[in-house]
Tab-separated table of C-alpha atoms and ligand atoms in Angstrom:
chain	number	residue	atom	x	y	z
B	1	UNK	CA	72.985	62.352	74.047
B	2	UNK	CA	69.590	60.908	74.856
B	3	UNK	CA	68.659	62.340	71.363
B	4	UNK	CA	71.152	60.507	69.572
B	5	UNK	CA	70.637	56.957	71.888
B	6	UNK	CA	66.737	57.324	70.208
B	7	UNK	CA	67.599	57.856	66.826
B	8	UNK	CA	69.660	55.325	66.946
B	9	UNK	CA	67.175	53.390	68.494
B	10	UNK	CA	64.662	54.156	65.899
B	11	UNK	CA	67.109	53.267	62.885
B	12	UNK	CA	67.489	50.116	64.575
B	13	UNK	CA	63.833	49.188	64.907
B	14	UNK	CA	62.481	50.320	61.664
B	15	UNK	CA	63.158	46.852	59.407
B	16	UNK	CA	60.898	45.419	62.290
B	17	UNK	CA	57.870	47.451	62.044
B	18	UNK	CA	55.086	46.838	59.904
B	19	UNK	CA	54.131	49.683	57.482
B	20	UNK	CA	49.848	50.455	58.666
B	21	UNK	CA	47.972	49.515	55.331
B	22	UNK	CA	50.705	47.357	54.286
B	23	UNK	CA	49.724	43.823	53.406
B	24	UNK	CA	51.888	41.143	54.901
B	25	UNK	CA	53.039	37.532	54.056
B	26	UNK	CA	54.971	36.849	57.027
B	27	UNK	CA	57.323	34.007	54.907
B	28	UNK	CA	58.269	36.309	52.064
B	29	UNK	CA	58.442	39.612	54.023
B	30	UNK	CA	60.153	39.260	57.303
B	31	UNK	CA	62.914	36.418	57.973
B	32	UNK	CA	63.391	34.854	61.291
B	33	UNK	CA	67.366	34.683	61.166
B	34	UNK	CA	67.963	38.341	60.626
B	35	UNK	CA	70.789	40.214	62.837
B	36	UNK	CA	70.919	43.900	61.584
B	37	UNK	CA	74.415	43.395	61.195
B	38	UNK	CA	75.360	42.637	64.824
B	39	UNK	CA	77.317	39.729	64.210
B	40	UNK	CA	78.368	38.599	66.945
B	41	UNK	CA	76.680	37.111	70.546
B	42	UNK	CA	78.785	39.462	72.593
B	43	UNK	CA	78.067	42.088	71.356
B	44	UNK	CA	74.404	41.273	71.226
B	45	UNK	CA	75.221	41.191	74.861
B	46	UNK	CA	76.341	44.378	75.312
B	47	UNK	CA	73.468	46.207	73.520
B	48	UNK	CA	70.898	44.555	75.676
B	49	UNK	CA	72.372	45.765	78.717
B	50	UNK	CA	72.458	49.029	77.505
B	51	UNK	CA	69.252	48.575	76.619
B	52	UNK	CA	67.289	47.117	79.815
B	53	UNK	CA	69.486	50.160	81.685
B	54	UNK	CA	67.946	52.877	79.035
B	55	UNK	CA	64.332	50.453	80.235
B	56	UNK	CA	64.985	50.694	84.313
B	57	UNK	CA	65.896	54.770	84.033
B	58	UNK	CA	62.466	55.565	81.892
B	59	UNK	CA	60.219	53.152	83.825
B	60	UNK	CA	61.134	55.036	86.963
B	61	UNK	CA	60.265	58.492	85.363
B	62	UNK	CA	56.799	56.849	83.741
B	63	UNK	CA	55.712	55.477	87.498
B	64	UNK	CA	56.654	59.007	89.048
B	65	UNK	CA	55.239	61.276	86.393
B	66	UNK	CA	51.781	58.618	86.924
B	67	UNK	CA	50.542	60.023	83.313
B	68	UNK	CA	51.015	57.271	80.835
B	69	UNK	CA	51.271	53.410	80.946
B	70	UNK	CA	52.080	50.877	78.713
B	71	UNK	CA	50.670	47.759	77.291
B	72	UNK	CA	53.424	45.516	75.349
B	73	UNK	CA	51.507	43.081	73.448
B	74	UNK	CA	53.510	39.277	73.078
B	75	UNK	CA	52.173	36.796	70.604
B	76	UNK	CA	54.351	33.981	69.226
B	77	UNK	CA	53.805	30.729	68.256
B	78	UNK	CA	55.410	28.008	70.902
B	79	UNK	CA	58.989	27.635	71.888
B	80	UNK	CA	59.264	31.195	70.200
B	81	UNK	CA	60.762	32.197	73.710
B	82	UNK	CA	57.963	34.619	75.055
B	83	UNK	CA	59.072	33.768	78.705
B	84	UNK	CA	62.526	34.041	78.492
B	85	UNK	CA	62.261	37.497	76.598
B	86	UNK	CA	59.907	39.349	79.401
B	87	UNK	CA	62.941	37.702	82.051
B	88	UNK	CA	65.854	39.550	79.921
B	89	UNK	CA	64.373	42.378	78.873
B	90	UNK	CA	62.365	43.366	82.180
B	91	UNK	CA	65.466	42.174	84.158
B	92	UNK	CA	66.665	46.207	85.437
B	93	UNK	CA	62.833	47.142	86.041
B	94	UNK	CA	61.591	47.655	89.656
B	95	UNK	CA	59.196	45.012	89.718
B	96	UNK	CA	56.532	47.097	91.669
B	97	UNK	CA	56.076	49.177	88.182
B	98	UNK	CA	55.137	46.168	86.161
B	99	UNK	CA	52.619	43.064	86.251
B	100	UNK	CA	52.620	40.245	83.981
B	101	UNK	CA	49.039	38.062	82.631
B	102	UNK	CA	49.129	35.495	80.865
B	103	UNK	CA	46.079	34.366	78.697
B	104	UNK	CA	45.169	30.675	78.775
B	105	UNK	CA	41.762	29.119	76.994
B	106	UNK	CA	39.334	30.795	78.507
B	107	UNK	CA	37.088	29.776	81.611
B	108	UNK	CA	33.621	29.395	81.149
B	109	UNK	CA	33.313	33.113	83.281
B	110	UNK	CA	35.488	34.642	80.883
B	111	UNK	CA	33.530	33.007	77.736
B	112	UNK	CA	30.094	34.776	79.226
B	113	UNK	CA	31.030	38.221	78.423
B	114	UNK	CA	32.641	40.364	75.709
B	115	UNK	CA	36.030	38.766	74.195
B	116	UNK	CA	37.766	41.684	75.277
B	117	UNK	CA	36.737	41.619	78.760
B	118	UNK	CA	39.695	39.345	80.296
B	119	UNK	CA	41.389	41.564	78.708
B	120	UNK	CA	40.224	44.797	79.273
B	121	UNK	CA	40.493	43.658	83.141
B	122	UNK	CA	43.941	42.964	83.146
B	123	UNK	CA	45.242	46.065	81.501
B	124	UNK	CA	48.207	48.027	83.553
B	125	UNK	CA	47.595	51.577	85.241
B	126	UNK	CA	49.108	55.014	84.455
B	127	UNK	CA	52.901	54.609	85.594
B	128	UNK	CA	52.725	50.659	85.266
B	129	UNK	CA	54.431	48.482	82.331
B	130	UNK	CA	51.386	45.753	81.798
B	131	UNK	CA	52.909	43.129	79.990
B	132	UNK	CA	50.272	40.458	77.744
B	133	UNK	CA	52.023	36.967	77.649
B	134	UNK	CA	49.622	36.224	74.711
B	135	UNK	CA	46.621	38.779	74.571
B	136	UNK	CA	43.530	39.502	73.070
B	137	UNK	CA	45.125	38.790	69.197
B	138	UNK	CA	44.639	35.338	70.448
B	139	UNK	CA	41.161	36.023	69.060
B	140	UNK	CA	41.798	36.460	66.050
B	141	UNK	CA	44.714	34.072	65.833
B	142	UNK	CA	43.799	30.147	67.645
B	143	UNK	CA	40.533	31.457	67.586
B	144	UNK	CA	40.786	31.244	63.739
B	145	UNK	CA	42.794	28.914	63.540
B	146	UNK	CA	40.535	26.221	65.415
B	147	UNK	CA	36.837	27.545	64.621
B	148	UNK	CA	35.706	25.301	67.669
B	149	UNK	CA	36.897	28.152	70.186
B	150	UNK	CA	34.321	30.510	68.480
B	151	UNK	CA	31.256	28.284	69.011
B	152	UNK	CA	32.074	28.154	72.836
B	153	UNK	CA	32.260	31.691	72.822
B	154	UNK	CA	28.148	31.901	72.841
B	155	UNK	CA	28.144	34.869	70.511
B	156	UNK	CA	24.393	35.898	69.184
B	157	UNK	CA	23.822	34.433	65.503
B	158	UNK	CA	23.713	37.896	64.282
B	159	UNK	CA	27.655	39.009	65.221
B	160	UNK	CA	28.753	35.363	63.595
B	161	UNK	CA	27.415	36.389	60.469
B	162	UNK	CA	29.186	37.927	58.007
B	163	UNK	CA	32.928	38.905	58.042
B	164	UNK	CA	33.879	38.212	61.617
B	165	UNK	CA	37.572	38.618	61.425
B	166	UNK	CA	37.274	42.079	59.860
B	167	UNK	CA	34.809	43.125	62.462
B	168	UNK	CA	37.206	41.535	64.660
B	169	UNK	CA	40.189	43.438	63.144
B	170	UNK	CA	38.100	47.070	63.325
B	171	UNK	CA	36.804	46.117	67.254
B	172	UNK	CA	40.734	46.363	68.449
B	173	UNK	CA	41.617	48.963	66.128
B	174	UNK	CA	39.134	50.593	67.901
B	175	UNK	CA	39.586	49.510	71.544
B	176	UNK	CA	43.432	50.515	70.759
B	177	UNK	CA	42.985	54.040	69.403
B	178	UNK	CA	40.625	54.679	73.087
B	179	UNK	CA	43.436	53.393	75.240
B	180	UNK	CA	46.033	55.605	73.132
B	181	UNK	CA	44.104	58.175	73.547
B	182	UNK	CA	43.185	58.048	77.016
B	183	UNK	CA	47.380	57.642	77.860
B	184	UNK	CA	48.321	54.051	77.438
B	185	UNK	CA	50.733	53.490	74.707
B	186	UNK	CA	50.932	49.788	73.220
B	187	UNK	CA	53.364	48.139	72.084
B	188	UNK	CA	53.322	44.852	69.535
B	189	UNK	CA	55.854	42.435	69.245
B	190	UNK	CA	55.402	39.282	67.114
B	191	UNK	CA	58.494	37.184	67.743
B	192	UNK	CA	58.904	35.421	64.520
B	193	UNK	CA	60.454	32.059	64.948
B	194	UNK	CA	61.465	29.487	61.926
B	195	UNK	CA	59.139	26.084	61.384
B	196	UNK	CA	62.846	24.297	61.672
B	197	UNK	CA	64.264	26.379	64.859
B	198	UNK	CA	61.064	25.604	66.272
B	199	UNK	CA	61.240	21.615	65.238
B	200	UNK	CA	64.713	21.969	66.963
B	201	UNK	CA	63.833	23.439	70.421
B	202	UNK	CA	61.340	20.879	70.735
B	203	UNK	CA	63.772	18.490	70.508
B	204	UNK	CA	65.785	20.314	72.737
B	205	UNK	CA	63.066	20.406	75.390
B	206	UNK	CA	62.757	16.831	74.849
B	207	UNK	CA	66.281	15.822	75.116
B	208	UNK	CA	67.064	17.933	78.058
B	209	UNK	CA	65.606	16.383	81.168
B	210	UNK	CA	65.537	20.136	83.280
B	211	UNK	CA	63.233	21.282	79.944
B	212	UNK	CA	60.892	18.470	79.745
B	213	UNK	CA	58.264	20.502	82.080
B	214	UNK	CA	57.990	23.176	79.107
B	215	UNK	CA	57.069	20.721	76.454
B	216	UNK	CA	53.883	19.134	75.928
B	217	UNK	CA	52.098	17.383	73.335
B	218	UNK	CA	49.520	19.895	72.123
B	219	UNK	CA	52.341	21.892	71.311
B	220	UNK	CA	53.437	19.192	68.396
B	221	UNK	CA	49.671	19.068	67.365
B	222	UNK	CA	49.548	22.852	67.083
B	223	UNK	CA	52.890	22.245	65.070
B	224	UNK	CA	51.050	20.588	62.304
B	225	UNK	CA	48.748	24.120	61.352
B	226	UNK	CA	52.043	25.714	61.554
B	227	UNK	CA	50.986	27.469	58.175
B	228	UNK	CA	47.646	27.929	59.441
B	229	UNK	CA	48.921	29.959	62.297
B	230	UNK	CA	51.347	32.034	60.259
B	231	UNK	CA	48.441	32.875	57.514
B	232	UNK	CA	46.399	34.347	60.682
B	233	UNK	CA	49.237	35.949	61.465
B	234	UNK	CA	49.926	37.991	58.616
B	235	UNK	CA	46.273	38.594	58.090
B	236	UNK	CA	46.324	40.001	61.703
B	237	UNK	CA	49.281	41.933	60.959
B	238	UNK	CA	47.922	43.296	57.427
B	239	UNK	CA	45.016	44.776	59.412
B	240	UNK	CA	45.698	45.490	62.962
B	241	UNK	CA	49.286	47.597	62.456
B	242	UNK	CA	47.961	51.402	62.936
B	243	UNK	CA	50.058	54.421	63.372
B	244	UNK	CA	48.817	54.435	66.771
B	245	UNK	CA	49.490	50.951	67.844
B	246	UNK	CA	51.756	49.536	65.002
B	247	UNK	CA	53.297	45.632	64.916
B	248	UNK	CA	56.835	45.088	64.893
B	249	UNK	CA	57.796	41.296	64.052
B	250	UNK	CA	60.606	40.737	65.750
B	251	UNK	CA	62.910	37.774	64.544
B	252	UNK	CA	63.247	35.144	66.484
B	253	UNK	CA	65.599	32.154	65.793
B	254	UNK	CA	68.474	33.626	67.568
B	255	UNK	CA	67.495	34.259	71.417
B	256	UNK	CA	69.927	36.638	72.075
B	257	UNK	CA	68.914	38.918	68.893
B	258	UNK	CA	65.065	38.796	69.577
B	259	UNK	CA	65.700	40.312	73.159
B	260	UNK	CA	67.441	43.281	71.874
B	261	UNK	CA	65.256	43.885	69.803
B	262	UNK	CA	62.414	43.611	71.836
B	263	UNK	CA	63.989	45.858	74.133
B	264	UNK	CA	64.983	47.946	71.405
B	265	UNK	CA	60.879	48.622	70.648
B	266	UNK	CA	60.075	49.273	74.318
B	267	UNK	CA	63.051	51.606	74.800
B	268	UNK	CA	62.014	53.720	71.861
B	269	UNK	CA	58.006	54.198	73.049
B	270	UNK	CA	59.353	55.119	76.366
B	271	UNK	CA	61.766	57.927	74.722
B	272	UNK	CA	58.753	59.255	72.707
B	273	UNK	CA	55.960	59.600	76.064
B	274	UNK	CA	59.508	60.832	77.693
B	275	UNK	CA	57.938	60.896	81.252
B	276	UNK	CA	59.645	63.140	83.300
B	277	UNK	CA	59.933	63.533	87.164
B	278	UNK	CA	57.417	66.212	88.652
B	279	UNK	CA	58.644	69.581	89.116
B	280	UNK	CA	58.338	70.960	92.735
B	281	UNK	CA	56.062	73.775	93.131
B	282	UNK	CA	57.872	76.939	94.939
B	283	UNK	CA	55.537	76.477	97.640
B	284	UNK	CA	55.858	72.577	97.944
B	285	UNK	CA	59.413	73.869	98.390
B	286	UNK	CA	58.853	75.962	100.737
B	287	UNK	CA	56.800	73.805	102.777
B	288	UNK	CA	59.811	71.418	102.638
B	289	UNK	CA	61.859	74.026	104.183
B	290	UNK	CA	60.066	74.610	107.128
B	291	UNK	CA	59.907	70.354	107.993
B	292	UNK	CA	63.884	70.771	107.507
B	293	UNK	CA	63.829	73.241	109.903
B	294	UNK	CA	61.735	71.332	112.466
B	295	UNK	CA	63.738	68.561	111.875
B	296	UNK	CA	66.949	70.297	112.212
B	297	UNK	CA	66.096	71.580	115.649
B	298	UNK	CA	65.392	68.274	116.781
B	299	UNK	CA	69.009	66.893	116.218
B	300	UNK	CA	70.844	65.881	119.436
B	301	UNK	CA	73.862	67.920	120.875
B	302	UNK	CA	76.880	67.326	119.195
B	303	UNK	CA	74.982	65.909	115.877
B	304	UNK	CA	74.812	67.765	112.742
B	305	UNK	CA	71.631	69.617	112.031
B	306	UNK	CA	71.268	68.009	108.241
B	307	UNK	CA	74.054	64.810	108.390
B	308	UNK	CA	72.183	64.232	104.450
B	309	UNK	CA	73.181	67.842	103.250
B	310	UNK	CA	76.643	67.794	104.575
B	311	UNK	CA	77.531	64.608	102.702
B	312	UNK	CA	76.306	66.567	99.451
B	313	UNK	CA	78.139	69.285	100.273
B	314	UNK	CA	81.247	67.184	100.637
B	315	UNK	CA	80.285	65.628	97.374
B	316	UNK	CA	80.001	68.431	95.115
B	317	UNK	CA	83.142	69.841	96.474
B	318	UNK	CA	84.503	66.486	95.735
B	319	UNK	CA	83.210	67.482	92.572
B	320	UNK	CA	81.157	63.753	92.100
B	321	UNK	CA	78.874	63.988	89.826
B	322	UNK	CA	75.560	62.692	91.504
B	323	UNK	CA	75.447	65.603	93.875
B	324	UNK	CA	74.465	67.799	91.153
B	325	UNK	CA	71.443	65.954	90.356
B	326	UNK	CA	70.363	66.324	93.964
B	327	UNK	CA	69.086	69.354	95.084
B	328	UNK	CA	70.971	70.209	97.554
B	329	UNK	CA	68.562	71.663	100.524
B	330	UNK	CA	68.825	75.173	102.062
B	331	UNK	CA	66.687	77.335	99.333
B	332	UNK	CA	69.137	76.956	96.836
B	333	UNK	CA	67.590	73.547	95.185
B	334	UNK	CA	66.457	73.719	90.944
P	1	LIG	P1	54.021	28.088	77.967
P	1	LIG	O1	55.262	28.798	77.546
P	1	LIG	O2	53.960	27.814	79.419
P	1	LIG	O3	53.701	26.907	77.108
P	1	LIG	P2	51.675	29.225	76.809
P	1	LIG	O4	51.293	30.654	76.670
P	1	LIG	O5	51.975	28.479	75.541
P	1	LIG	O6	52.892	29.201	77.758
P	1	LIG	P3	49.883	27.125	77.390
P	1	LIG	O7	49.087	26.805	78.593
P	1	LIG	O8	50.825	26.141	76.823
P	1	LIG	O9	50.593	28.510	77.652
P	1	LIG	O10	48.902	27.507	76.201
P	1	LIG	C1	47.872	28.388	76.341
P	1	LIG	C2	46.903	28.050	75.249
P	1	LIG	O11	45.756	28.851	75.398
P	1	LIG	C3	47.459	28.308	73.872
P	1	LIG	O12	47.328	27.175	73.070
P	1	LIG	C4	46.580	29.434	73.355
P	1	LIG	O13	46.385	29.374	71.966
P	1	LIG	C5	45.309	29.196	74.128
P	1	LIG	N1	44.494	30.405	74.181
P	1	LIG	C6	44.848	31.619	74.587
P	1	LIG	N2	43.845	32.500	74.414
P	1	LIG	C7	42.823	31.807	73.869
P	1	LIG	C8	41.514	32.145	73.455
P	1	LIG	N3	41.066	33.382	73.540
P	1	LIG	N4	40.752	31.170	72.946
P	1	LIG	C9	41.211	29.927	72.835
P	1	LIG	N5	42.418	29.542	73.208
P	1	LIG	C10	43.229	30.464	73.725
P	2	LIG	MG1	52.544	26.394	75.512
């Protein structure tokens, strides 16, 4: 069952993934309208639910089995709907298993070290879901794209010579293959939005009073290098997609698509680590037993020793299907 739900899963994501060593142009190679054939919103609807459910289950085994955590990586250009997507898709999660950074222009304490260090400080522990709201691709992306934010960064002469962006490129290779190796699994999503959806949920910000906080006027002036942006993009794409940590562009235009999707990539690295809950050694077990017994002894006259095991009890008979996953206490559990 679970086998099938992540091959299906896997079908699902594979026109989103970018092939490592595979040169991209984002315009000719991945379009921003696509559906997979889900044509309708409702339905959409129904696969996301399915989807943050298959996300709430495996994030509880990941934080109990405390071995692996996950990065997922966000970059988009504006209105792409990075905010909106961590709300849908992270809506079934326990909140205490995942934290959430943003990544603004950086201070002038972040701009005296490494550019990975805000980064690198930020990133989630084993069991956690870290999620990047923009992330260190930023540095090879507006950084790029506006050569001004380089200057500030104070590098030495030396590391400004020569091919930057390459060494740039090879640094978070890098940096990614150590965290996968050392247990945290990232995850890349590029949500892929038109030039023309995005000209029309500015004007949507704009026209709807509620939305006017989420629009300002750098984000029209970052409209106009548009192309520049989406050249970085696919350059960043071209070099950074690695088995280990590959890209997936997801498309964007339609909201309700880009969230399953999205959801669809995080569901399907959490069904590869497969966490699982820990076992119970036989003498954990046995330790339990004897606090049962204490406890037992302690109940009142007229109360039942173990109220808790006698509901089971009354369950299974009942034949409900929960009690079975419970181990019912007494020696018996496994
Ligand atoms: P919102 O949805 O609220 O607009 P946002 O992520 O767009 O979220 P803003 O404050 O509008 O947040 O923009 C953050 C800005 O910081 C972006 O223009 C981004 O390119 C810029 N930025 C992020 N990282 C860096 C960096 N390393 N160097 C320079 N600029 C950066
Ligand atoms: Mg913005």
């Amino acid at each position: 069952m679970a086998d099938d739900a992540q091959h299906r899963i896997a079908e699902f994501i594979e026109p989103f993934r970018v092939e490592p060593g595979s040169k991209v142009k984002l315009g000719r190679d991945f379009d921003p309208a696509f559906k997979a054939g889900v044509k309708k919103k409702r339905k959409g609807r129904k696969l996301l639910a399915e989807g943050v459910k298959i996300l709430a289950e495996y994030q509880e085994r990941l934080a109990a089995q405390d071995t692996w955590g996950v990065l997922l990586v966000l970059q988009a250009l504006d209105a792409a709907g990075k905010d909106g997507t961590i709300r849908h898709v992270m809506s079934g999660v326990n909140p205490q298993g995942v934290s959430v950074h943003g990544f603004k222009v950086p201070s002038a304490e972040e701009l005296d070290h490494d550019f990975l260090w805000r980064y690198a400080k930020r990133l989630p522990a084993r069991g956690e879901i870290g999620i990047f709201n923009r992330s260190y691709y930023e540095e090879t992306l507006v950084v790029r794209v506006h050569p001004e934010n380089l200057d500030r960064q104070r590098l030495p002469r030396a590391a400004k010579k020569g091919d930057i962006w390459n060494r740039r490129y090879r640094e978070i290779n890098d940096w990614e293959r150590y965290l996968t190796d050392n247990g945290f699994r990232i995850v890349k999503l590029f949500l892929n939005l038109s030039k023309e959806e995005q000209r029309r949920r500015f004007l949507r910000r704009i026209d709807l009073p509620d939305h006017n906080w989420k629009f300002s006027a750098a984000d029209v002036r970052e409209r106009e290098c548009f192309d520049d942006y989406r050249k970085a993009m696919s350059e960043t794409l071209s070099h950074t997609s690695t088995e280990w940590a590959p890209w997936y562009v997801i498309p964007a235009d339609r909201k309700w698509f880009m969230r399953i999707g999205a959801a669809a990539v995080l569901a399907h690295t959490l069904m590869e680590i497969d966490p699982r809950f820990p076992a119970v050694s036989d003498e954990r077990r046995q330790q339990l037993q004897e606090v049962k017994g204490g406890l037992e002894a302690e109940a009142p006259d007229g109360a039942a020793p173990d109220p808790f095991e006698a509901e089971l009890r009354r369950k299974a008979g009942n034949g409900d299907g929960r009690a079975k996953d419970v181990p019912v206490a007494g020696g018996a559990a496994g």
